[in-house]
Amino acid sequence: MPKRISLKDIAVKVGVSTAAVSYVLNGLEKEKRVGPDVVRRVRQVAKELNYTPNQIARSLRKGTTNTIGLIVADIANPFFGHLARIIEDEAIRYGYTVIFGSSDEDCLKSESLLETFMDRQVDGFIIVPSEGCGAQIELLTVKKVPVVLVDRYIRGVETNFVMLDNYDAVYKSVRHLISKGYKRVAMVAYRSCLIHMEERKRGYIQAMGDCGPGPFSYVGELEYNFTHEEMEGIIRKIITEYQADALLFATNALSVAGLYAIRELQVRIPDEIAVIGFDGSEVFDFFDPPLSFIRQPLEEMGKTSVQILLDQIRGEAGLKQVILKHQLVLRESSG
Amino acid sequence: MPKRISLKDIAVKVGVSTAAVSYVLNGLEKEKRVGPDVVRRVRQVAKELNYTPNQIARSLRKGTTNTIGLIVADIANPFFGHLARIIEDEAIRYGYTVIFGSSDEDCLKSESLLETFMDRQVDGFIIVPSEGCGAQIELLTVKKVPVVLVDRYIRGVETNFVMLDNYDAVYKSVRHLISKGYKRVAMVAYRSCLIHMEERKRGYIQAMGDCGPGPFSYVGELEYNFTHEEMEGIIRKIITEYQADALLFATNALSVAGLYAIRELQVRIPDEIAVIGFDGSEVFDFFDPPLSFIRQPLEEMGKTSVQILLDQIRGEAGLKQVILKHQLVLRESSG
DNA sequence: CAAATTAGATTAAACGATTAAGCATATTTT
DNA sequence: AAAATATGCTTAATCGTTTAATCTAATTTG
C-alpha cells in the first residue's frame, strides 16, 4: 500500500521545514514571509507529488472537521432523500461533507447517531427530530453545538429551525375543499405530538370550525409503523361510518397507503371522495386521477437550513427560526 | 463552550498515566497488566465524566476511520435512497459510519467526491460508478483502497462488485411478453455504455432474436437528463411508427416518465400497449393498471456490498463478484 | 557605526489518542 | 542467594497538521 504523501515529504524534497510548506499551501506566504523561491518550489513539488492534506490530521489540530451530521427519519423516504440531496449540494458548495443517519422516528436510534457523530467531531447538525428527543437536542445546544432542526421543531427547546407553515397549509386546503362544496372533510394523520403533525391537525380542526357547514370533523390517527389493514380500517370508517366526502392526508406516506386502500375499496376519486395529499412527487402525477397536494418548498428548506447552520458554525449568535410558505397544487382529485 | 473530556482528564483525576487509561478503556487491562484497583477507578471516572473517545484523534493514530464512502448517482432517486438506507443499517451494525455523495452520473463530480473522501481517509468505498470513471476506480485499486462497485461494474477494471443478472432479467421478461402473444416488443433505455444498461439491451435484442415471431426490434435511447418532450417523441415513435404492442423500460425513472407520456398520448395499457418496468416501487401499485416490473433484490444487494467491503478492509485478498437474481413481478400492465 | 527593524526561515508544542519500550518492585525459580 | 520472571505502572514516540515563538542574517534607520 503506497503511503500517502505528507507535508513532511514535500518539506524534505524542497529542503525546508514543514512549517514553511504549510504556510505556502495555506496561502500564508505573504503574512508569514516565505521567500518567493521557496514558494515556487513548494508549489511545484506539491503538484508533482499530487499532495492533498490529510483532513483527519488537520481536523485534530484545528478542532473542526468541515463535516455536518444529517439525521433524517429515513433516507429511503423520497421526501427525506430529496431533502438530503439538496443539503448535500449546498454543503459541498461550502466545502463541507455530509455524514447521515436515519432515525426511523426512534428516539434511541437518534441518540445513538448523535453520539456517533459527536465523537466524530462534526461541526454541526441538521436534524429532523423524533418524538421525545427534546432532551438530546437541548443537550447539544447546552454544549454550544450548532444545530438546525428541519421539518419540525421541539416545543420548549430553543433552537434554530426551518419548517413549513403547516397550520396555514392545512387550513387553506380544507377551506378550499369546503369552498368547492364538500361538506364532510376528514383527515388521516399520524398519532404524534411532533409539532408539524399537531399543527396540521390544528389547521384542520380550526378550518372545519371556521368554515365547515356543520359540526363535523374527524381525524383518523395511525402509528408510524402502521399496517395496510389499519389504514384500510380507517379509510373504511371514514367512508362508510362518517360518510365523508373529502379527505386530507397529512403526509406523503399516508397518501400513498391511503390511496391504495381507497382503490381496494373501489371508491371513486373525486366522485365519491375528494382527496388532497401532503408533499408532492412526480409520481403522483400518474395517479388516476392526478392527486392534488400541498407542496413544500424543499429546495428552500434544505438550502436555508444549511445556510443557518454554517452561520452558526461561523459563530453567529441569534436564534433563527424560519417558517416557509406552502403551495397548494390543484389537480383532479379534489374536484 | 465546555471542552470535551479527554483521556488526559481521566488520567489526571485517577492519578495515573494516559497509557493506563487507554489500556483499560480498550479492554487491554489483562494483556497490559493494569492492576484491578486502577481498572476499577478508571472505569468509574470515565463513566462519571461521561467520556467517549475522540474518533478523529484515534483515526489519526490508527490510520483507520471506521467510515465508508458511499457514492450513488442521486440519493434523491428512491432506488439509491433505499439502497443507501440498507447500506447505512448494515454499516452501523459493524460500527461504521457512512459519508455519501451523489455523482449525477457525472464523472467529474464522482472524481471530486472520491478525492474529498480519500482526504478524509475513508476505509473503503461503495460506488455506483458513472460512465468513464474507469481510470478513477482503477487508481483506487492500485492504491489498494478497498472498493465495491454496486449496480454496475466497469469493463476492464478488476474490482469487486455486486449487481443484478441484467441480461437474464430482461431476456426472461421479453420472453414472457412474447409468450403472452405480444409480437412487437420495444424497449426504452438510456444511451449509456455502462454495463448494466448494455446488458439490459443485449438481453432484449437476444430475446427478440431467439423468441420473437419476426425480425422486429427497437430500442429507443435517451440521455440521462432527458426532457419530457424527448420521452414523448420516443413513445410516439414506438406506438405510431413502429406500431409496437409491448414496451419494456430499462429503469425506474424511465418507467415513470414513459408512463406519463403514454398517459398524455391517451394510449391504453395493456390493450394498446403492454408495459413492464424496471425496479419496483410501492407507488407503482397505484398506477392504473398496476405495473409489472423486474424487481431487484435491493436488500441483498446492499448487505452483500457492505459485507464484501468489510472483508476487504479486514484484509481479505480475492476478488468477489456477485451477480444477484431478479424477480419478475407480474401485474396487469403486461396483459 | 550601533541600534533597530525586517525578511525568511526554523523549532517545537499542540491536538487526543495508541502503543512499543522501559523501569522499578515483588515474586518465583534454580 | 543470585538469577529469572512477573507485576504494575510510566515514558515518550507517533500519526500529519497548524501555528506561536524564536532565531539568524540582512537591511534600514538615526
Short mmCIF file of N, CA and C in Angstrom, two decimals, chain B residues 115-181:
data_model
loop_
_atom_site.label_atom_id
_atom_site.label_comp_id
_atom_site.label_asym_id
_atom_site.label_seq_id
_atom_site.Cartn_x
_atom_site.Cartn_y
_atom_site.Cartn_z
N GLU B 115 -12.00 12.18 -4.24
CA GLU B 115 -10.86 12.87 -3.64
C GLU B 115 -11.19 13.39 -2.25
N THR B 116 -12.35 14.01 -2.15
CA THR B 116 -12.77 14.51 -0.84
C THR B 116 -12.78 13.38 0.18
N PHE B 117 -13.34 12.26 -0.21
CA PHE B 117 -13.47 11.15 0.73
C PHE B 117 -12.11 10.53 1.04
N MET B 118 -11.26 10.47 0.04
CA MET B 118 -9.90 9.96 0.28
C MET B 118 -9.17 10.84 1.29
N ASP B 119 -9.31 12.16 1.12
CA ASP B 119 -8.65 13.08 2.04
C ASP B 119 -9.18 12.90 3.46
N ARG B 120 -10.40 12.43 3.54
CA ARG B 120 -10.98 12.17 4.86
C ARG B 120 -10.68 10.75 5.32
N GLN B 121 -9.85 10.08 4.57
CA GLN B 121 -9.32 8.79 4.99
C GLN B 121 -10.39 7.72 5.20
N VAL B 122 -11.39 7.70 4.34
CA VAL B 122 -12.36 6.63 4.49
C VAL B 122 -11.64 5.29 4.36
N ASP B 123 -12.21 4.29 5.01
CA ASP B 123 -11.58 2.97 4.99
C ASP B 123 -11.89 2.21 3.71
N GLY B 124 -12.93 2.65 3.02
CA GLY B 124 -13.28 1.97 1.78
C GLY B 124 -14.46 2.65 1.12
N PHE B 125 -14.75 2.21 -0.10
CA PHE B 125 -15.81 2.83 -0.89
C PHE B 125 -16.84 1.82 -1.37
N ILE B 126 -18.09 2.25 -1.38
CA ILE B 126 -19.11 1.56 -2.15
C ILE B 126 -19.56 2.55 -3.21
N ILE B 127 -19.41 2.15 -4.45
CA ILE B 127 -19.61 3.11 -5.53
C ILE B 127 -20.56 2.58 -6.59
N VAL B 128 -21.50 3.44 -6.98
CA VAL B 128 -22.28 3.21 -8.19
C VAL B 128 -21.54 3.99 -9.27
N PRO B 129 -20.76 3.32 -10.07
CA PRO B 129 -19.83 4.05 -10.95
C PRO B 129 -20.53 4.72 -12.13
N SER B 130 -20.02 5.88 -12.50
CA SER B 130 -20.55 6.59 -13.66
C SER B 130 -19.77 6.21 -14.90
N GLU B 131 -20.28 6.65 -16.02
CA GLU B 131 -19.62 6.35 -17.28
C GLU B 131 -18.28 7.06 -17.33
N GLY B 132 -17.26 6.35 -17.77
CA GLY B 132 -15.97 6.98 -18.00
C GLY B 132 -15.12 7.16 -16.75
N CYS B 133 -15.56 6.58 -15.64
CA CYS B 133 -14.77 6.78 -14.43
C CYS B 133 -13.90 5.56 -14.15
N GLY B 134 -13.63 4.78 -15.20
CA GLY B 134 -12.80 3.59 -15.04
C GLY B 134 -11.44 3.89 -14.47
N ALA B 135 -10.83 4.96 -14.96
CA ALA B 135 -9.48 5.30 -14.51
C ALA B 135 -9.46 5.62 -13.02
N GLN B 136 -10.47 6.35 -12.57
CA GLN B 136 -10.56 6.69 -11.14
C GLN B 136 -10.61 5.43 -10.28
N ILE B 137 -11.47 4.52 -10.70
CA ILE B 137 -11.65 3.30 -9.92
C ILE B 137 -10.36 2.49 -9.94
N GLU B 138 -9.78 2.41 -11.11
CA GLU B 138 -8.52 1.70 -11.28
C GLU B 138 -7.48 2.26 -10.32
N LEU B 139 -7.42 3.58 -10.26
CA LEU B 139 -6.45 4.25 -9.40
C LEU B 139 -6.65 3.82 -7.94
N LEU B 140 -7.90 3.74 -7.53
CA LEU B 140 -8.19 3.31 -6.17
C LEU B 140 -7.65 1.91 -5.91
N THR B 141 -7.92 1.02 -6.83
CA THR B 141 -7.49 -0.36 -6.62
C THR B 141 -5.97 -0.44 -6.62
N VAL B 142 -5.34 0.38 -7.46
CA VAL B 142 -3.87 0.41 -7.45
C VAL B 142 -3.37 0.86 -6.09
N LYS B 143 -4.05 1.83 -5.50
CA LYS B 143 -3.67 2.32 -4.17
C LYS B 143 -4.10 1.35 -3.08
N LYS B 144 -4.68 0.24 -3.48
CA LYS B 144 -5.13 -0.78 -2.52
C LYS B 144 -6.25 -0.28 -1.61
N VAL B 145 -7.00 0.68 -2.09
CA VAL B 145 -8.15 1.14 -1.31
C VAL B 145 -9.31 0.18 -1.56
N PRO B 146 -9.89 -0.37 -0.51
CA PRO B 146 -11.00 -1.30 -0.71
C PRO B 146 -12.19 -0.64 -1.42
N VAL B 147 -12.66 -1.28 -2.45
CA VAL B 147 -13.77 -0.74 -3.24
C VAL B 147 -14.74 -1.86 -3.60
N VAL B 148 -16.01 -1.57 -3.51
CA VAL B 148 -17.02 -2.46 -4.07
C VAL B 148 -17.91 -1.63 -4.99
N LEU B 149 -18.05 -2.06 -6.21
CA LEU B 149 -18.98 -1.41 -7.12
C LEU B 149 -20.34 -2.06 -6.95
N VAL B 150 -21.37 -1.28 -7.11
CA VAL B 150 -22.70 -1.85 -6.95
C VAL B 150 -23.62 -1.32 -8.06
N ASP B 151 -24.52 -2.17 -8.47
CA ASP B 151 -25.48 -1.87 -9.54
C ASP B 151 -24.85 -2.01 -10.93
N ARG B 152 -23.55 -1.68 -11.00
CA ARG B 152 -22.85 -1.81 -12.29
C ARG B 152 -21.37 -2.03 -12.01
N TYR B 153 -20.66 -2.53 -12.99
CA TYR B 153 -19.22 -2.54 -12.86
C TYR B 153 -18.63 -1.93 -14.11
N ILE B 154 -17.32 -1.80 -14.13
CA ILE B 154 -16.67 -1.18 -15.28
C ILE B 154 -15.89 -2.24 -16.03
N ARG B 155 -16.14 -2.34 -17.30
CA ARG B 155 -15.42 -3.31 -18.12
C ARG B 155 -13.91 -3.05 -18.07
N GLY B 156 -13.17 -4.08 -17.89
CA GLY B 156 -11.72 -3.92 -17.96
C GLY B 156 -11.08 -3.50 -16.65
N VAL B 157 -11.91 -3.18 -15.65
CA VAL B 157 -11.36 -2.83 -14.35
C VAL B 157 -11.68 -3.97 -13.38
N GLU B 158 -10.65 -4.60 -12.88
CA GLU B 158 -10.86 -5.74 -12.00
C GLU B 158 -11.23 -5.29 -10.60
N THR B 159 -12.47 -5.35 -10.27
CA THR B 159 -12.92 -4.92 -8.94
C THR B 159 -13.95 -5.89 -8.39
N ASN B 160 -14.20 -5.73 -7.11
CA ASN B 160 -15.32 -6.41 -6.50
C ASN B 160 -16.59 -5.72 -6.99
N PHE B 161 -17.64 -6.48 -7.16
CA PHE B 161 -18.92 -5.83 -7.47
C PHE B 161 -20.09 -6.71 -7.08
N VAL B 162 -21.23 -6.05 -6.95
CA VAL B 162 -22.49 -6.73 -6.71
C VAL B 162 -23.48 -6.15 -7.69
N MET B 163 -24.04 -7.00 -8.51
CA MET B 163 -25.05 -6.47 -9.42
C MET B 163 -26.09 -7.49 -9.79
N LEU B 164 -27.05 -7.02 -10.60
CA LEU B 164 -28.18 -7.86 -10.98
C LEU B 164 -27.82 -8.68 -12.22
N ASP B 165 -28.55 -9.77 -12.41
CA ASP B 165 -28.42 -10.54 -13.64
C ASP B 165 -29.19 -9.82 -14.74
N ASN B 166 -28.69 -8.63 -15.10
CA ASN B 166 -29.45 -7.76 -16.01
C ASN B 166 -29.86 -8.43 -17.32
N TYR B 167 -28.91 -9.11 -17.91
CA TYR B 167 -29.20 -9.77 -19.19
C TYR B 167 -30.36 -10.74 -19.02
N ASP B 168 -30.22 -11.59 -18.05
CA ASP B 168 -31.23 -12.62 -17.83
C ASP B 168 -32.59 -12.00 -17.48
N ALA B 169 -32.56 -10.95 -16.66
CA ALA B 169 -33.79 -10.30 -16.23
C ALA B 169 -34.59 -9.82 -17.43
N VAL B 170 -33.91 -9.14 -18.34
CA VAL B 170 -34.61 -8.59 -19.50
C VAL B 170 -34.99 -9.71 -20.47
N TYR B 171 -34.06 -10.63 -20.65
CA TYR B 171 -34.33 -11.75 -21.57
C TYR B 171 -35.63 -12.44 -21.18
N LYS B 172 -35.73 -12.80 -19.92
CA LYS B 172 -36.91 -13.55 -19.47
C LYS B 172 -38.17 -12.71 -19.53
N SER B 173 -38.02 -11.41 -19.27
CA SER B 173 -39.20 -10.54 -19.30
C SER B 173 -39.74 -10.42 -20.72
N VAL B 174 -38.82 -10.26 -21.66
CA VAL B 174 -39.25 -10.16 -23.05
C VAL B 174 -39.87 -11.48 -23.50
N ARG B 175 -39.22 -12.56 -23.09
CA ARG B 175 -39.77 -13.87 -23.44
C ARG B 175 -41.17 -14.03 -22.88
N HIS B 176 -41.36 -13.50 -21.69
CA HIS B 176 -42.69 -13.58 -21.08
C HIS B 176 -43.71 -12.84 -21.93
N LEU B 177 -43.33 -11.64 -22.36
CA LEU B 177 -44.26 -10.85 -23.18
C LEU B 177 -44.61 -11.60 -24.46
N ILE B 178 -43.59 -12.16 -25.06
CA ILE B 178 -43.82 -12.87 -26.32
C ILE B 178 -44.71 -14.09 -26.10
N SER B 179 -44.47 -14.78 -25.00
CA SER B 179 -45.29 -15.97 -24.71
C SER B 179 -46.73 -15.58 -24.46
N LYS B 180 -46.92 -14.32 -24.05
CA LYS B 180 -48.28 -13.84 -23.82
C LYS B 180 -48.96 -13.46 -25.14
N GLY B 181 -48.20 -13.53 -26.23
CA GLY B 181 -48.79 -13.25 -27.53
C GLY B 181 -48.40 -11.91 -28.13
#
